Coordinates of C-alpha atoms in Angstrom, one line a residue:
M1 CA -39.9 -9.8 15.7
S2 CA -39.5 -5.9 15.6
I3 CA -38.9 -3.2 18.2
Y4 CA -40.0 0.3 17.3
V5 CA -38.5 3.3 18.9
S6 CA -40.3 6.6 18.7
G7 CA -38.5 9.6 19.8
S8 CA -36.2 12.3 19.1
L9 CA -32.7 12.5 16.8
A10 CA -30.6 15.3 17.6
F11 CA -27.1 16.5 17.5
D12 CA -25.2 17.6 20.7
R13 CA -22.7 20.3 20.3
I14 CA -20.9 20.5 23.6
M15 CA -18.6 23.5 24.3
T16 CA -16.4 24.2 27.1
F17 CA -15.7 27.7 28.6
P18 CA -12.6 28.1 30.5
G19 CA -13.6 30.0 33.4
N20 CA -16.9 30.7 35.2
F21 CA -19.9 32.3 33.9
Q22 CA -20.6 34.2 37.2
D23 CA -17.4 36.3 36.6
H24 CA -19.0 37.8 33.5
I25 CA -22.7 38.4 34.5
L26 CA -23.4 41.8 36.4
M27 CA -25.9 40.7 38.8
D28 CA -27.6 44.2 38.8
K29 CA -28.0 44.2 35.0
L30 CA -30.0 40.8 34.6
H31 CA -32.8 42.5 33.1
M32 CA -30.6 43.8 30.1
I33 CA -28.2 40.7 29.7
N34 CA -26.0 40.6 27.0
V35 CA -23.0 38.2 27.0
S36 CA -20.5 36.4 25.0
F37 CA -18.4 33.6 25.9
M38 CA -15.4 32.4 24.1
V39 CA -15.3 28.7 24.3
D40 CA -11.9 26.6 23.8
A41 CA -13.4 23.5 22.9
M42 CA -16.2 22.1 20.8
D43 CA -17.5 18.5 19.9
E44 CA -20.4 17.4 18.2
R45 CA -22.0 14.1 19.1
R46 CA -25.0 12.0 17.9
G47 CA -27.9 12.1 20.5
G48 CA -31.8 12.1 20.6
C49 CA -33.7 9.6 23.2
A50 CA -34.6 7.5 19.9
G51 CA -31.1 7.4 18.6
N52 CA -29.6 6.7 21.8
I53 CA -32.1 3.6 22.8
A54 CA -31.5 2.3 19.3
Y55 CA -27.8 2.5 19.6
S56 CA -27.7 0.5 22.5
L57 CA -30.1 -2.0 21.0
A58 CA -27.9 -2.5 18.2
L59 CA -24.6 -3.2 20.5
L60 CA -27.2 -5.9 22.1
G61 CA -27.6 -7.3 18.5
E62 CA -31.2 -5.9 17.8
K63 CA -32.2 -4.0 15.0
P64 CA -34.8 -1.6 15.9
V65 CA -36.9 0.4 13.7
I66 CA -36.6 4.2 14.7
V67 CA -39.8 6.3 14.3
S68 CA -38.9 9.9 14.3
A69 CA -38.1 12.9 12.0
A70 CA -34.5 14.4 10.6
G71 CA -33.3 16.9 8.7
R72 CA -31.1 18.1 5.6
D73 CA -27.9 17.6 8.2
F74 CA -28.9 14.2 9.1
G75 CA -26.3 12.5 6.2
P76 CA -23.4 11.6 8.8
Y77 CA -25.9 10.4 11.5
A78 CA -27.7 8.3 9.2
A79 CA -24.5 6.7 8.0
A80 CA -23.6 5.8 11.5
L81 CA -26.8 4.2 12.0
Q82 CA -26.4 2.2 8.7
Q83 CA -23.1 1.0 10.1
L84 CA -24.8 -0.5 12.9
G85 CA -27.0 -2.4 10.7
L86 CA -30.0 -0.2 11.6
P87 CA -32.8 0.1 9.2
L88 CA -33.8 3.8 8.2
E89 CA -37.3 3.7 6.9
G90 CA -39.1 4.8 10.0
I91 CA -37.2 8.1 9.7
R92 CA -38.9 11.1 8.1
R93 CA -36.3 13.1 6.1
E94 CA -37.1 16.9 5.2
D95 CA -34.5 18.9 3.2
D96 CA -35.7 22.4 4.1
I97 CA -34.8 22.0 7.9
F98 CA -32.1 21.2 10.5
T99 CA -32.1 18.0 12.6
A100 CA -32.8 18.8 16.3
L101 CA -29.6 20.5 17.9
C102 CA -28.6 20.8 21.4
Y103 CA -26.0 23.7 22.3
I104 CA -24.4 23.0 25.6
T105 CA -21.8 25.3 27.0
T106 CA -20.1 24.2 30.3
D107 CA -18.0 26.3 32.7
L108 CA -15.0 25.3 35.1
N109 CA -17.9 24.7 37.8
S110 CA -20.0 22.6 35.7
N111 CA -22.6 25.3 35.5
Q112 CA -24.4 24.7 32.3
I113 CA -26.0 27.2 29.5
T114 CA -28.2 25.0 27.1
G115 CA -30.1 26.0 23.7
F116 CA -32.3 23.7 22.1
Y117 CA -33.2 24.4 18.6
P118 CA -36.1 21.3 18.1
G119 CA -35.7 21.6 14.2
A120 CA -37.2 18.3 12.5
M121 CA -38.3 17.1 16.0
A122 CA -41.5 19.8 15.4
L123 CA -42.5 17.3 13.0
P124 CA -44.5 14.0 13.5
A125 CA -43.1 11.1 11.7
R126 CA -45.0 9.3 9.0
Y127 CA -44.0 6.1 9.3
A128 CA -47.0 3.4 8.5
F129 CA -45.9 0.5 10.4
P130 CA -46.6 -1.7 7.5
D131 CA -45.5 -5.4 9.4
L132 CA -47.1 -4.9 12.8
D133 CA -47.3 -8.3 14.5
P134 CA -48.9 -8.0 17.9
D135 CA -47.8 -11.2 18.9
K136 CA -43.9 -10.7 18.5
D137 CA -43.8 -6.6 18.4
M138 CA -42.9 -3.9 20.9
A139 CA -42.6 -0.6 21.0
I140 CA -41.4 2.2 23.2
V141 CA -42.7 5.9 22.7
S142 CA -40.1 7.9 24.5
P143 CA -39.4 11.9 24.3
G144 CA -39.9 13.4 20.9
N145 CA -42.3 15.3 18.6
V146 CA -45.4 15.9 21.2
E147 CA -47.8 14.9 18.5
D148 CA -46.4 11.3 18.3
M149 CA -46.2 11.0 22.0
R150 CA -50.0 12.0 22.0
R151 CA -50.9 9.7 19.1
L152 CA -48.8 6.7 19.0
P153 CA -49.6 5.1 22.6
G154 CA -53.6 4.9 21.6
F155 CA -52.4 3.6 17.8
F156 CA -50.5 0.6 19.7
R157 CA -53.5 -0.1 22.0
E158 CA -55.4 -0.5 18.8
K159 CA -53.4 -2.9 17.2
G160 CA -52.5 -4.7 20.4
V161 CA -48.8 -4.1 20.3
P162 CA -47.3 -3.7 23.8
Y163 CA -45.8 -0.4 24.3
I164 CA -43.8 1.4 27.3
Y165 CA -44.1 4.9 27.7
D166 CA -41.5 7.3 28.5
P167 CA -42.3 11.1 28.6
G168 CA -39.2 12.2 30.0
Q169 CA -38.0 15.6 29.4
Q170 CA -41.2 16.2 27.4
L171 CA -43.4 16.3 30.7
P172 CA -44.0 19.9 30.8
V173 CA -45.3 20.2 27.7
L174 CA -48.0 17.3 28.1
S175 CA -51.1 17.9 30.2
G176 CA -52.1 15.4 32.8
A177 CA -55.1 14.3 30.4
D178 CA -52.2 13.4 27.8
L179 CA -50.5 11.4 30.4
L180 CA -53.2 9.6 31.6
A181 CA -54.3 8.6 28.2
A182 CA -50.9 7.4 27.2
I183 CA -50.2 5.1 30.7
E184 CA -53.6 3.7 30.4
G185 CA -53.5 0.6 28.8
S186 CA -49.8 0.4 28.3
F187 CA -47.4 -2.4 29.3
A188 CA -45.0 -0.4 31.3
C189 CA -44.4 3.4 32.1
I190 CA -40.9 4.3 32.7
T191 CA -39.3 7.6 34.5
N192 CA -37.0 8.5 37.0
D193 CA -38.0 9.5 40.5
Y194 CA -38.4 13.1 39.7
E195 CA -40.5 12.5 36.7
L196 CA -42.6 10.2 38.7
N197 CA -43.3 13.1 41.0
M198 CA -44.2 15.5 38.0
I199 CA -46.6 12.9 36.6
C200 CA -48.3 12.4 39.9
K201 CA -48.6 15.9 40.2
A202 CA -50.2 16.6 36.5
T203 CA -52.7 13.8 36.8
G204 CA -53.6 14.2 40.4
K205 CA -52.7 10.4 40.7
S206 CA -50.6 8.7 43.4
E207 CA -48.0 6.3 42.2
D208 CA -50.8 3.3 43.7
E209 CA -53.2 4.6 41.0
L210 CA -50.9 4.7 38.0
V211 CA -49.6 1.2 38.9
G212 CA -53.7 0.5 38.1
R213 CA -53.4 2.0 34.7
T214 CA -50.3 -0.1 33.6
L215 CA -49.1 -3.4 33.9
W216 CA -45.4 -1.9 35.4
L217 CA -44.1 1.0 36.7
V218 CA -40.5 1.2 36.4
T219 CA -38.7 4.0 38.5
T220 CA -34.8 4.5 37.8
L221 CA -33.1 5.9 40.9
G222 CA -29.7 6.7 39.8
A223 CA -26.9 5.4 42.1
D224 CA -29.5 3.8 44.0
G225 CA -30.6 1.6 41.0
A226 CA -34.4 0.9 39.9
V227 CA -37.8 -0.2 41.8
V228 CA -39.9 -2.5 39.6
R229 CA -43.6 -2.4 40.7
G230 CA -46.4 -4.6 39.0
A231 CA -50.1 -4.0 38.7
D232 CA -50.3 -7.6 40.7
G233 CA -48.5 -5.8 43.9
T234 CA -45.2 -7.0 43.3
E235 CA -42.2 -4.6 44.0
T236 CA -38.8 -5.4 43.1
R237 CA -35.4 -3.4 44.0
I238 CA -33.0 -3.5 41.3
P239 CA -29.5 -2.5 42.1
A240 CA -27.1 -0.5 40.2
V241 CA -24.4 -2.2 38.4
P242 CA -20.9 -0.9 39.2
C243 CA -18.9 0.5 36.8
D244 CA -15.0 1.6 36.3
A245 CA -15.8 5.3 36.4
V246 CA -18.6 7.4 36.0
Q247 CA -17.6 9.8 33.1
D248 CA -21.1 11.2 32.0
P249 CA -24.7 10.0 33.4
T250 CA -26.2 11.8 30.2
G251 CA -27.8 8.9 28.0
A252 CA -27.6 6.1 30.8
G253 CA -31.6 6.3 31.2
D254 CA -31.7 5.8 27.5
A255 CA -29.2 2.6 27.6
H256 CA -31.4 1.4 30.7
R257 CA -34.5 1.4 28.2
A258 CA -32.5 -0.6 25.8
G259 CA -31.3 -3.2 27.8
L260 CA -35.2 -3.4 29.1
L261 CA -36.5 -3.9 25.7
K262 CA -34.0 -6.6 24.9
G263 CA -34.8 -8.8 27.8
L264 CA -38.8 -8.1 27.1
T265 CA -38.2 -9.1 23.8
H266 CA -36.9 -12.0 24.5
G267 CA -39.3 -13.6 27.1
L268 CA -38.0 -12.3 30.3
S269 CA -40.1 -10.8 33.0
M270 CA -40.1 -7.3 33.8
P271 CA -37.6 -7.4 37.0
E272 CA -35.2 -9.8 34.8
A273 CA -35.2 -7.2 31.8
A274 CA -34.5 -4.5 34.5
R275 CA -31.6 -6.2 35.4
L276 CA -30.2 -6.1 31.7
G277 CA -31.3 -2.3 31.8
S278 CA -29.1 -1.8 34.7
V279 CA -26.3 -3.5 32.8
S280 CA -26.9 -1.7 29.9
A281 CA -27.0 1.8 31.8
S282 CA -23.5 1.0 33.6
F283 CA -21.5 0.9 30.1
A284 CA -23.0 4.6 29.1
L285 CA -21.7 6.0 32.4
E286 CA -18.1 5.5 31.7
K287 CA -18.1 7.7 28.4
L288 CA -18.9 11.2 27.5
G289 CA -21.5 11.1 25.3
T290 CA -24.6 8.9 24.6
Q291 CA -23.3 6.8 21.7
E292 CA -19.6 6.7 22.6
H293 CA -19.9 3.5 24.8
S294 CA -19.4 -0.3 23.4
Y295 CA -18.8 -3.5 24.6
T296 CA -18.4 -7.3 23.5
P297 CA -21.2 -10.0 24.4
E298 CA -18.7 -11.4 26.5
Q299 CA -18.1 -8.3 28.4
F300 CA -21.6 -7.7 28.8
R301 CA -22.1 -11.1 30.2
Q302 CA -19.4 -10.8 32.9
R303 CA -20.7 -7.6 34.1
Y304 CA -24.2 -8.9 34.4
E305 CA -22.8 -12.1 36.0
A306 CA -20.7 -10.3 38.8
T307 CA -23.9 -8.8 39.9
F308 CA -27.0 -10.9 39.3
G309 CA -25.4 -14.6 38.6
P310 CA -26.2 -16.3 35.0
L311 CA -27.5 -14.3 32.4
P312 CA -30.9 -15.5 31.4
L313 CA -30.4 -15.0 27.9
A314 CA -28.4 -17.4 25.2
S315 CA -26.9 -14.0 23.9
A316 CA -26.9 -10.6 24.7

């Protein structure tokens, strides 16, 4: 059994500015803005949707294959993945370009200025999927290289491998036709509620019509949990799982996808798997950064059972 995780790999460089941006911007000169902010702290963390999903899957005992592209500065990230026991053969490595970089500067009012350099993410992955088994394997196409996001859904359909489509932050660059082609025949389409509205607008389809094109429509709702809608007309509300303290919502959605995949690949129904997703997301919320959380199988079990009752897996 293999789980294939297509999407981005990136470094997040997070800086803090000990003031307010608005105090340094002349509103009548916005047409010729030229400002410089001296930051007092900078932290670099591993990120990217594929990396985040794979990280949480590793915490859950899985060894997914990451299908992505990275650059010449990827060495420390690769070493961290190897420490988790994750394979690297699905990652395209290029020595003449940097791994994708996200620069985020936050002021005292939590306003943010973000710059994103796609780097190697502009390159499609070249993985050949030599050992696909449609009876055992599963895939997720998460935000990453746009060519991969257009190509891989059709590839997985052709090979008979069930896949989850998660367009996320790449929605602005995907056409309505792209989205419909990817959702059609998917095992599931997963988004947050805002992204679902964007898909409906881009495709001209209602939520009911989208459910008719995929087996499951999963919509995360932040603190309100998630709703799981099936092509058979069922609808299940999944509550959010309480956590000790919310530190950072970034990456919680990716952790949710990991829990979902864990459940599905071990034979759980979509509503059951979504409960694992809620538990996985709750741990991510407690840490700054997208790959900083951790837990033992027993801690995961205890948190699951405090909300949902007996854990339906022998191990997690």
